[in-house]
Coordinates of C-alpha atoms (C1' of nucleotides) in Angstrom, one line a residue:
Chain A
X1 CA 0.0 0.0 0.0
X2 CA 1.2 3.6 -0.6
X3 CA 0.8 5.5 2.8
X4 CA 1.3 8.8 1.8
X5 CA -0.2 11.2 -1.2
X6 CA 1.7 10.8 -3.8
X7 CA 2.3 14.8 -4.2
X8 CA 2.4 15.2 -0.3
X9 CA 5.5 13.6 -0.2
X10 CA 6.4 11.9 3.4
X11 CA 9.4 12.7 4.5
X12 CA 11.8 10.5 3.8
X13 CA 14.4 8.7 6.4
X14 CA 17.1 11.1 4.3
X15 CA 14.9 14.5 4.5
X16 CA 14.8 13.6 8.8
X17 CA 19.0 12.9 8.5
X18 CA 19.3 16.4 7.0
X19 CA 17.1 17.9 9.5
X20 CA 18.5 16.1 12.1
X21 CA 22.2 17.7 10.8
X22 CA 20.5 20.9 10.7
X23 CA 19.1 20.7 14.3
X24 CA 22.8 19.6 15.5
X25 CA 24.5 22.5 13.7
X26 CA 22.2 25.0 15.1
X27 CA 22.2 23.7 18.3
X28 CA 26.3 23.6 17.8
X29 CA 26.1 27.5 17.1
X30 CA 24.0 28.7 20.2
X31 CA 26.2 26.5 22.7
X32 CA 29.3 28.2 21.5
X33 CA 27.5 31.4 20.9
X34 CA 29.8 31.2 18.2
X35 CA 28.8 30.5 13.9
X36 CA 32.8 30.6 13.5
X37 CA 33.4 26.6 12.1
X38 CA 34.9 24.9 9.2
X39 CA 33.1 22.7 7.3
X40 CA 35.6 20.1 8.8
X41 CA 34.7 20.9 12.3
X42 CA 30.9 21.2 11.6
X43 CA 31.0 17.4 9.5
X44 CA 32.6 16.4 12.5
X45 CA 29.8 17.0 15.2
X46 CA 27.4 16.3 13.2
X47 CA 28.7 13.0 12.6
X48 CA 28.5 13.2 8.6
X49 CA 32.1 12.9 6.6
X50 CA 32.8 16.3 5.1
X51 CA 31.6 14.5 1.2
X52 CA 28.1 14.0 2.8
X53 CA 28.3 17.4 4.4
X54 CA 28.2 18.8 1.3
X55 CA 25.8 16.4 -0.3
X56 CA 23.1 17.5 2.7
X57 CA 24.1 20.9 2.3
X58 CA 25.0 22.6 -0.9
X59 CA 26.3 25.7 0.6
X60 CA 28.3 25.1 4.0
X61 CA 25.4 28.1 5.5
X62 CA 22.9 26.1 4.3
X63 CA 23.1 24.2 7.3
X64 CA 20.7 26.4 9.1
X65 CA 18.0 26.2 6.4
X66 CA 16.4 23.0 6.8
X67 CA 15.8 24.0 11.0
X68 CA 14.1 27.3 9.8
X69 CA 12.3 26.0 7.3
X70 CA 10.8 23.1 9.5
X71 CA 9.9 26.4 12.0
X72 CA 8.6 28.6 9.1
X73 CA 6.5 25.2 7.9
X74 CA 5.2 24.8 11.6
X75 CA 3.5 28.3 12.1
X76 CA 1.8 27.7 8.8
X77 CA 0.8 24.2 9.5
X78 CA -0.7 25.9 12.8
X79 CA -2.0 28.7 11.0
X80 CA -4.4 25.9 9.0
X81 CA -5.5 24.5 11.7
X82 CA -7.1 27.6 12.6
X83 CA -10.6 28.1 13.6
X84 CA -12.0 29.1 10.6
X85 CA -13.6 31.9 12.3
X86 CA -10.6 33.5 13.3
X87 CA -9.9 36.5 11.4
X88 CA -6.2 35.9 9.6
X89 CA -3.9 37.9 10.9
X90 CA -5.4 36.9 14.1
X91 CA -3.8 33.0 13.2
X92 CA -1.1 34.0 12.1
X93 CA -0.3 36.3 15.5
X94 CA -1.3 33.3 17.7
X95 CA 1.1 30.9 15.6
X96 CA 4.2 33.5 15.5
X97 CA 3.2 33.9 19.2
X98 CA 3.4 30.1 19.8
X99 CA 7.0 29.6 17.5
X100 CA 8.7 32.4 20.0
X101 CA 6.9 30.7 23.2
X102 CA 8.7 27.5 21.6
X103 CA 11.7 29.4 21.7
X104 CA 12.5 28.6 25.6
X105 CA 13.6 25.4 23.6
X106 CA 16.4 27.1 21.0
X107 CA 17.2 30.1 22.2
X108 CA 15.3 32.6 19.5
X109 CA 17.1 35.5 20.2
X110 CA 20.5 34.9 20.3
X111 CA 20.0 32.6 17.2
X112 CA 18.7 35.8 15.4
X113 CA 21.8 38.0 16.4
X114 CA 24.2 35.6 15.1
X115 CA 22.7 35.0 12.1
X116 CA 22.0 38.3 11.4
X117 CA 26.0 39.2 12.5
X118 CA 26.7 37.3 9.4
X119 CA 26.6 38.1 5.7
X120 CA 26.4 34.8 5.0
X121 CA 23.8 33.2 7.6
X122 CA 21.9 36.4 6.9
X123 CA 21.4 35.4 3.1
X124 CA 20.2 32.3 3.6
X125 CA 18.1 33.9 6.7
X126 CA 16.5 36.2 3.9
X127 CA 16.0 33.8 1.0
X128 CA 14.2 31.1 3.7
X129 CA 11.9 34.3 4.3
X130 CA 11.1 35.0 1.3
X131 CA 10.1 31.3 0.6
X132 CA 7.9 31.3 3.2
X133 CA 6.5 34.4 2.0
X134 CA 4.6 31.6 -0.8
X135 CA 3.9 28.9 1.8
X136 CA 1.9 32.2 3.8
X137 CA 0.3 33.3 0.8
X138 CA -0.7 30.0 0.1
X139 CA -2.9 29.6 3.7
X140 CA -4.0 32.9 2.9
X141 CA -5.4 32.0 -0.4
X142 CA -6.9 29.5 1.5
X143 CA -8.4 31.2 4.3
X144 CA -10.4 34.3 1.4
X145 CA -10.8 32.0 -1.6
X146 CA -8.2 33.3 -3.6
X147 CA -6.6 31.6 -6.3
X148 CA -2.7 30.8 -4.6
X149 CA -0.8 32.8 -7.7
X150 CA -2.9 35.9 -7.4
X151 CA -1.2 39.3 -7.1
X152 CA -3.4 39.8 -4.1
X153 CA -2.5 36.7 -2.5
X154 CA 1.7 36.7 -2.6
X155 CA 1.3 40.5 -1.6
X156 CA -0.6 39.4 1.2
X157 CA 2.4 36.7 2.1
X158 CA 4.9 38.8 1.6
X159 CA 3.2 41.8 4.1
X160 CA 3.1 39.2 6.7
X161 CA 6.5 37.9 6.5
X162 CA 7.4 41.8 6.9
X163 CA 5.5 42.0 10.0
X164 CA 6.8 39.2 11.4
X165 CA 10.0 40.0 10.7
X166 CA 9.6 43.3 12.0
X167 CA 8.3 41.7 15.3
X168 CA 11.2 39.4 16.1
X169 CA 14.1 42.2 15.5
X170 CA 15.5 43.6 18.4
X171 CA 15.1 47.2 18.1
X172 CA 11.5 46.1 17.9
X173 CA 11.9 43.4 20.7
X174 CA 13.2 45.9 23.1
X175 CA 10.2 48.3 23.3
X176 CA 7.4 46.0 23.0
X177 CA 6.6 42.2 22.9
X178 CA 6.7 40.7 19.2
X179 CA 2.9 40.5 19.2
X180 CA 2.5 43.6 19.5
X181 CA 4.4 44.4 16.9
X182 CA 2.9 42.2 14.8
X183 CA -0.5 43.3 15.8
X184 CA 0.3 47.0 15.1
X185 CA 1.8 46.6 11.7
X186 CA -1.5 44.2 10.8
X187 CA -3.9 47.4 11.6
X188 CA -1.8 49.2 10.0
X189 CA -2.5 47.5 6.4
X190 CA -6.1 48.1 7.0
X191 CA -8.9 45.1 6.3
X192 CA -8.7 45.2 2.4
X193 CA -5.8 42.7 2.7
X194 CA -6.9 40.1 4.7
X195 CA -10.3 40.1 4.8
X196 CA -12.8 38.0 3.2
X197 CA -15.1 40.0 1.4
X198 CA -18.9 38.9 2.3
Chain B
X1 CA 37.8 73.8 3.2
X2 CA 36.2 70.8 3.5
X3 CA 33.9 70.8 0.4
X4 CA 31.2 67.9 1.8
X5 CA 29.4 67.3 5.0
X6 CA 31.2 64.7 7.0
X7 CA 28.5 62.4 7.5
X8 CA 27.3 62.6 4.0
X9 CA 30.8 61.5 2.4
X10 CA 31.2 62.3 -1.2
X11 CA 31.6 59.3 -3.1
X12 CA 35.6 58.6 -3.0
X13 CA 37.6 58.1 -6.2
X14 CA 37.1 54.6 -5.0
X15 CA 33.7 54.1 -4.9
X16 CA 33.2 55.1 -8.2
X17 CA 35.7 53.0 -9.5
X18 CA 33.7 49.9 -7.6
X19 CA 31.0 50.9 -8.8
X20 CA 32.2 50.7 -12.6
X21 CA 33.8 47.5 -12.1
X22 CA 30.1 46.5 -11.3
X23 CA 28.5 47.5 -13.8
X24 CA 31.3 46.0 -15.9
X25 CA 30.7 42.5 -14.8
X26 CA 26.6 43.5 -14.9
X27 CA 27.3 44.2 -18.6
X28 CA 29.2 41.0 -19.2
X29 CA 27.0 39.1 -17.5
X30 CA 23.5 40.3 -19.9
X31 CA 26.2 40.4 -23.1
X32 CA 26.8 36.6 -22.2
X33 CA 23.5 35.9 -20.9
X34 CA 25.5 34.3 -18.1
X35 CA 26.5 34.5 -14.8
X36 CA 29.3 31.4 -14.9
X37 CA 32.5 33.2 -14.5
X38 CA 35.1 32.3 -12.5
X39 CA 36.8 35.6 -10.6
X40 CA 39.7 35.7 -12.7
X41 CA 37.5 35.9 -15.6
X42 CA 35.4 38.2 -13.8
X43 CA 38.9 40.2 -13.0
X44 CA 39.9 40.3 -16.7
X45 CA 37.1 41.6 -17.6
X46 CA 37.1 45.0 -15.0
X47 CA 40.5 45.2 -15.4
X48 CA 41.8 44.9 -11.7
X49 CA 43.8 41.9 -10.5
X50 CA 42.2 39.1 -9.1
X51 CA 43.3 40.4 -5.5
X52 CA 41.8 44.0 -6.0
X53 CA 38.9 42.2 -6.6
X54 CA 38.1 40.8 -3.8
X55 CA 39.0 43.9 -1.9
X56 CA 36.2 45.6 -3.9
X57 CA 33.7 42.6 -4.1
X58 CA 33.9 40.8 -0.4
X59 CA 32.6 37.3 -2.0
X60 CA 32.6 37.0 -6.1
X61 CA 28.7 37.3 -6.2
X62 CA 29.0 40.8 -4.4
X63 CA 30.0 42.0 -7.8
X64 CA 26.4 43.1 -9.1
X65 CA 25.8 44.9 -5.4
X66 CA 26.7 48.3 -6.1
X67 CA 25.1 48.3 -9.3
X68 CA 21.6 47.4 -8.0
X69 CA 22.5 49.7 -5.0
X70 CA 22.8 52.5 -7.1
X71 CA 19.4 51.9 -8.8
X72 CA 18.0 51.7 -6.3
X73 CA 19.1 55.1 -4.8
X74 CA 18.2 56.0 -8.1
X75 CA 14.7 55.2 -6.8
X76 CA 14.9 57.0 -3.7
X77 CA 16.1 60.0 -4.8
X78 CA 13.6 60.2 -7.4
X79 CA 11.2 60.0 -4.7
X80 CA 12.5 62.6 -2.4
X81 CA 12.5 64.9 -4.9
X82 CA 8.8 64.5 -6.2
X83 CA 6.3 67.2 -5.2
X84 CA 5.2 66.9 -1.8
X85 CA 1.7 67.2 -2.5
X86 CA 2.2 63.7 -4.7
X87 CA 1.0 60.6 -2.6
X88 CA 3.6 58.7 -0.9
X89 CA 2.6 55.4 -3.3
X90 CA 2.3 57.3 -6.3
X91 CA 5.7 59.3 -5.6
X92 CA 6.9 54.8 -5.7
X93 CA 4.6 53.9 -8.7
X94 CA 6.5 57.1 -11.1
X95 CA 9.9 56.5 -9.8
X96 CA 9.7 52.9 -10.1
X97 CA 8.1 52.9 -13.5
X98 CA 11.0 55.8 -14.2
X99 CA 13.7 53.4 -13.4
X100 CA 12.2 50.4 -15.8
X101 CA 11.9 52.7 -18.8
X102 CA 15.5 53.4 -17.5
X103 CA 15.7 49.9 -18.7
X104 CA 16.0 50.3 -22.5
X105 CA 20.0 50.9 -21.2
X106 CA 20.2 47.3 -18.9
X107 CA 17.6 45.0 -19.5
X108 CA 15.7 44.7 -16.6
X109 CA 14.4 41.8 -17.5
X110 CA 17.1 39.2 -18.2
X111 CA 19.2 41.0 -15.4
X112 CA 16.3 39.8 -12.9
X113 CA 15.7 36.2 -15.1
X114 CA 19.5 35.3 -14.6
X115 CA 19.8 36.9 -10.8
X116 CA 16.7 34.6 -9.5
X117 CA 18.4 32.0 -11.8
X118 CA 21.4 31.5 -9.3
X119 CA 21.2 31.3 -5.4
X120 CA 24.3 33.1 -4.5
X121 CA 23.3 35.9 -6.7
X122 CA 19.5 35.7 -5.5
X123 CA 21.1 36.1 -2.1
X124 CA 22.5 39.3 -3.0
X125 CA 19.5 40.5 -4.4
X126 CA 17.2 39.9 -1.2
X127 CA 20.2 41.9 0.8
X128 CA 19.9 44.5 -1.1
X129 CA 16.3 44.6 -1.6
X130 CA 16.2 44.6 2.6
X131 CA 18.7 47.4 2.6
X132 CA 16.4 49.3 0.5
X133 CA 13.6 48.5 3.2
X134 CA 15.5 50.9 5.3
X135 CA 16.5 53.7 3.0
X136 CA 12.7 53.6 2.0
X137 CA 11.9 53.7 5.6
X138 CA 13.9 56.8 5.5
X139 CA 11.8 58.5 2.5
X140 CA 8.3 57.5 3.9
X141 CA 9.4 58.9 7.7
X142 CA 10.0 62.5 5.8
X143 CA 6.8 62.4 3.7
X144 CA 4.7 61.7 7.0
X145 CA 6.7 63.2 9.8
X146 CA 7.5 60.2 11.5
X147 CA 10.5 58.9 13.1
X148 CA 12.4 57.1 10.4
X149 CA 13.0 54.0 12.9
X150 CA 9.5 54.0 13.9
X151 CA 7.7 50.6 13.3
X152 CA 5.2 52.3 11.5
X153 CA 8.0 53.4 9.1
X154 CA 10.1 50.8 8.6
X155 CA 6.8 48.3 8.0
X156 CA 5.7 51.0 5.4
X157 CA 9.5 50.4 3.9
X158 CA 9.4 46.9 3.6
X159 CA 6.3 46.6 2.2
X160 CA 6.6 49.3 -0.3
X161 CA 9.9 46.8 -0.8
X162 CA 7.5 44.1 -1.4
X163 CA 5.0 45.6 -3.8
X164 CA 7.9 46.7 -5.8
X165 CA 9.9 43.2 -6.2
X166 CA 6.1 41.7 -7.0
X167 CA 5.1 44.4 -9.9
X168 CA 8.7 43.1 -11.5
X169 CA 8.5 39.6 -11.1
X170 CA 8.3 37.9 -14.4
X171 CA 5.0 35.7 -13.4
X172 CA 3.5 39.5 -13.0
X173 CA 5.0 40.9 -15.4
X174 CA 3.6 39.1 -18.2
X175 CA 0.2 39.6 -16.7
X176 CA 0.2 43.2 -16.6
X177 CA 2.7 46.0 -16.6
X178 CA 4.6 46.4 -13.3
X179 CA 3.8 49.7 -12.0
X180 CA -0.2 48.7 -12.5
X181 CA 0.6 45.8 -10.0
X182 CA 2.1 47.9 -7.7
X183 CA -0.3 50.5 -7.5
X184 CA -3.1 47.2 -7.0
X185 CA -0.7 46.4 -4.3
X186 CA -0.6 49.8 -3.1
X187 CA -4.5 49.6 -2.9
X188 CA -5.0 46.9 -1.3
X189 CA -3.1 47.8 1.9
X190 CA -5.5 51.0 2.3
X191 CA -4.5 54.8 3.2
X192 CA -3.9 54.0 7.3
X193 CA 0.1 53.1 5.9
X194 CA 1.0 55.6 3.6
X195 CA -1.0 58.5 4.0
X196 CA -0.1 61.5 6.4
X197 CA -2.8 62.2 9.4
X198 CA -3.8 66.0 9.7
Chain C
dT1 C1' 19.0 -17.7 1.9
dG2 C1' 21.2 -15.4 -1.6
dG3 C1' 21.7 -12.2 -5.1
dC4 C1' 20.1 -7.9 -7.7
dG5 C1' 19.4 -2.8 -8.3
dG6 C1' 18.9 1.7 -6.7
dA7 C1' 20.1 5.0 -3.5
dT8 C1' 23.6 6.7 -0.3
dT9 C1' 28.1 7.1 1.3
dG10 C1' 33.2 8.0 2.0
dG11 C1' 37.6 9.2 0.2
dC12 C1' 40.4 11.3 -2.7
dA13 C1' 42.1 14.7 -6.3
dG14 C1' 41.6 18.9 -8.0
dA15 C1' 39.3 23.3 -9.1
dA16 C1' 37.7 27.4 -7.4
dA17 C1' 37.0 30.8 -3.9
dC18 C1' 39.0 33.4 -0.5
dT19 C1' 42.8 35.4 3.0
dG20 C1' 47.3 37.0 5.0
dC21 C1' 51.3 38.9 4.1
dC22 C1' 54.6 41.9 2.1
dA23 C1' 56.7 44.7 -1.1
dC24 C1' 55.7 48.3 -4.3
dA25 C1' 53.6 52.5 -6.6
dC26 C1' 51.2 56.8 -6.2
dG27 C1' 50.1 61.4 -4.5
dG28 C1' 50.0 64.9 -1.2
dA29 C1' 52.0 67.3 2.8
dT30 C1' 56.2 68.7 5.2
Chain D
dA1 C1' 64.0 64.7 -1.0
dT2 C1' 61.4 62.4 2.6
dC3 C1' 57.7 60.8 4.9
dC4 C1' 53.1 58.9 5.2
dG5 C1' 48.6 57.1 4.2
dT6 C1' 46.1 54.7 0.8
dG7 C1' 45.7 51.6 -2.7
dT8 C1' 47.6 47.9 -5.5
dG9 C1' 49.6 43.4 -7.3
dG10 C1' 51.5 39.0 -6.5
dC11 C1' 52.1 34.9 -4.2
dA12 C1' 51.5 31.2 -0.7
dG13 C1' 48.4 29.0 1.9
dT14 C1' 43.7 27.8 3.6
dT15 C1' 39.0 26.8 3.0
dT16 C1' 35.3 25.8 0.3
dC17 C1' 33.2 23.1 -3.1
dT18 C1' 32.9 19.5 -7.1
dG19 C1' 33.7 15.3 -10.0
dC20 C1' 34.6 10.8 -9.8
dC21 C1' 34.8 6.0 -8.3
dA22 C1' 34.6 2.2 -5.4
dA23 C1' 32.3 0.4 -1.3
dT24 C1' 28.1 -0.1 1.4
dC25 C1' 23.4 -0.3 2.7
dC26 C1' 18.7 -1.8 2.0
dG27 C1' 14.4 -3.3 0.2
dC28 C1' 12.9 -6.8 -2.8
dC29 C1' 12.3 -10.7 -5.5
dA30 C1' 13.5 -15.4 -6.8

DNA sequence: TGGCGGATTGGCAGAAACTGCCACACGGAT
DNA sequence: ATCCGTGTGGCAGTTTCTGCCAATCCGCCA
């Protein structure tokens, strides 16, 4: 029997390996507060040879990407598994609000500074953002009935992945919680966006 | 005398020669349609040694930065100089549409089809796209009398960043012309962003 | 059980990207 | 002429990354 969908595809026992790498590496970085390893060093603890390393990884700084991409992919599972009722950008607050609550775990703030203290890490930071600025749109195409590919709907993406990206900076941080951030920015758009018209 | 303001430097003999050898290898690249170069081809080509170059270009893909900097500049100086009593969005929608006509000189086009064709230049390309958010942050904070790090601003910035890198994506693009999916964009997101409260 | 085929792996060689160092050239001020 | 700060080129050495091949693992079928 086939388990899975066949264009759902389950993750396979090599997709969870590079994950697990991922998690290591990251995990790596925040103990030593420190994003300063050769590719030698970071085959190494993650128990790959340095050949596989780069078969996992394209990039050596890719390492991060699958760990943000499984967070990015577990705020929008949450966000569709919202009530229906609730308004957008009301999900979408609650799931953000949930990933940095998570955070106790992997320490979200200190992850953020280093990657962002690095050209490198802050590329691939920026192009994982921008990929889940489809996976968002794609919920909230969902959520108003919108066709996925619409103009209206990748705007509507990408405004969110502003917002949120706005919340978890630390300029922002310091005055006010994320949240709240979030929440302003939200009115600020107005309900044309992310609304479903009756 | 001292000729400029000290914390708006003049741009150095250097800088404007970093800035040719950029648009140099932004030129070879749409002559060639191709971005495979290897530095000392890339070197060749500007004319500097292959050791200059990287103290002009940190990593090899920084080569296109200042180039796409400086149209973007471009943009924001276009802006700051429109009429005040012009709308904050349509002061974007003219300069943006005034630096794609710009376009008959670097086409646009197969620039941005071989950029998002390649990661590491992609990756360049979302810095400098995020750098802009700022800078537009900066322009929007004038027009409304607001404090250029406010949230309020720098959310304006970033998704003014975002209508503008929808309105040129291809997949848009061939649907209609970029600065009417901007100002849809524009629209959608209401007057509460962009608009200055009496 | 044993072998078959596809996918994954590790190791090695080599190319390409990048850095540290130093000596040299240039231009302006003394 | 001399000094000095800045920029440059060349070279050696390191790190990153890729191509290739042989070895291994694993599900599967006979």
């Amino acid at each position: 029997m086939t388990p899975s969908l066949p264009d759902f595809p389950a993750p396979s026992a090599r997709d969870q390996a590079v994950l697990d790498a991922s998690r290591t590496v990251v995990q790596l970085f925040l103990r030593e507060r420190s994003v300063d390893f050769s590719v030698k060093e970071l085959a190494g603890h993650t128990g790959l040879s340095e050949r596989t390393f780069y078969r996992y990884f394209p990039r050596k700084e890719d390492a991060i990407r699958p760990f943000v991409a499984a967070a990015i992919a577990h705020v929008v599972a949450a966000v569709r598994t919202a009530p229906a009722d609730l308004p957008p950008a009301e999900a979408f607050r609650h799931a953000l609000a949930g990933l940095l609550d998570m955070g106790r775990s992997v320490d979200v703030e200190t992850f953020l500074t280093l990657v962002n203290g690095t050209d490198r890490l802050r590329a691939v930071w920026l192009q994982v953002l921008t990929d889940a600025e489809e996976a968002f749109a794609g919920v909230v195409a969902e959520r108003l009935d919108l066709p996925a590919d619409s103009v209206h709907a990748r705007f509507a993406g990408a405004v969110v992945v502003s917002a949120s990206r706005l919340a978890i900076q630390p300029t922002s941080i310091a005055s006010r919680p994320p949240s709240e951030v979030f929440a302003a920015c939200m009115a600020l758009v107005g309900p044309a966006l992310l609304s479903r018209k009756e």
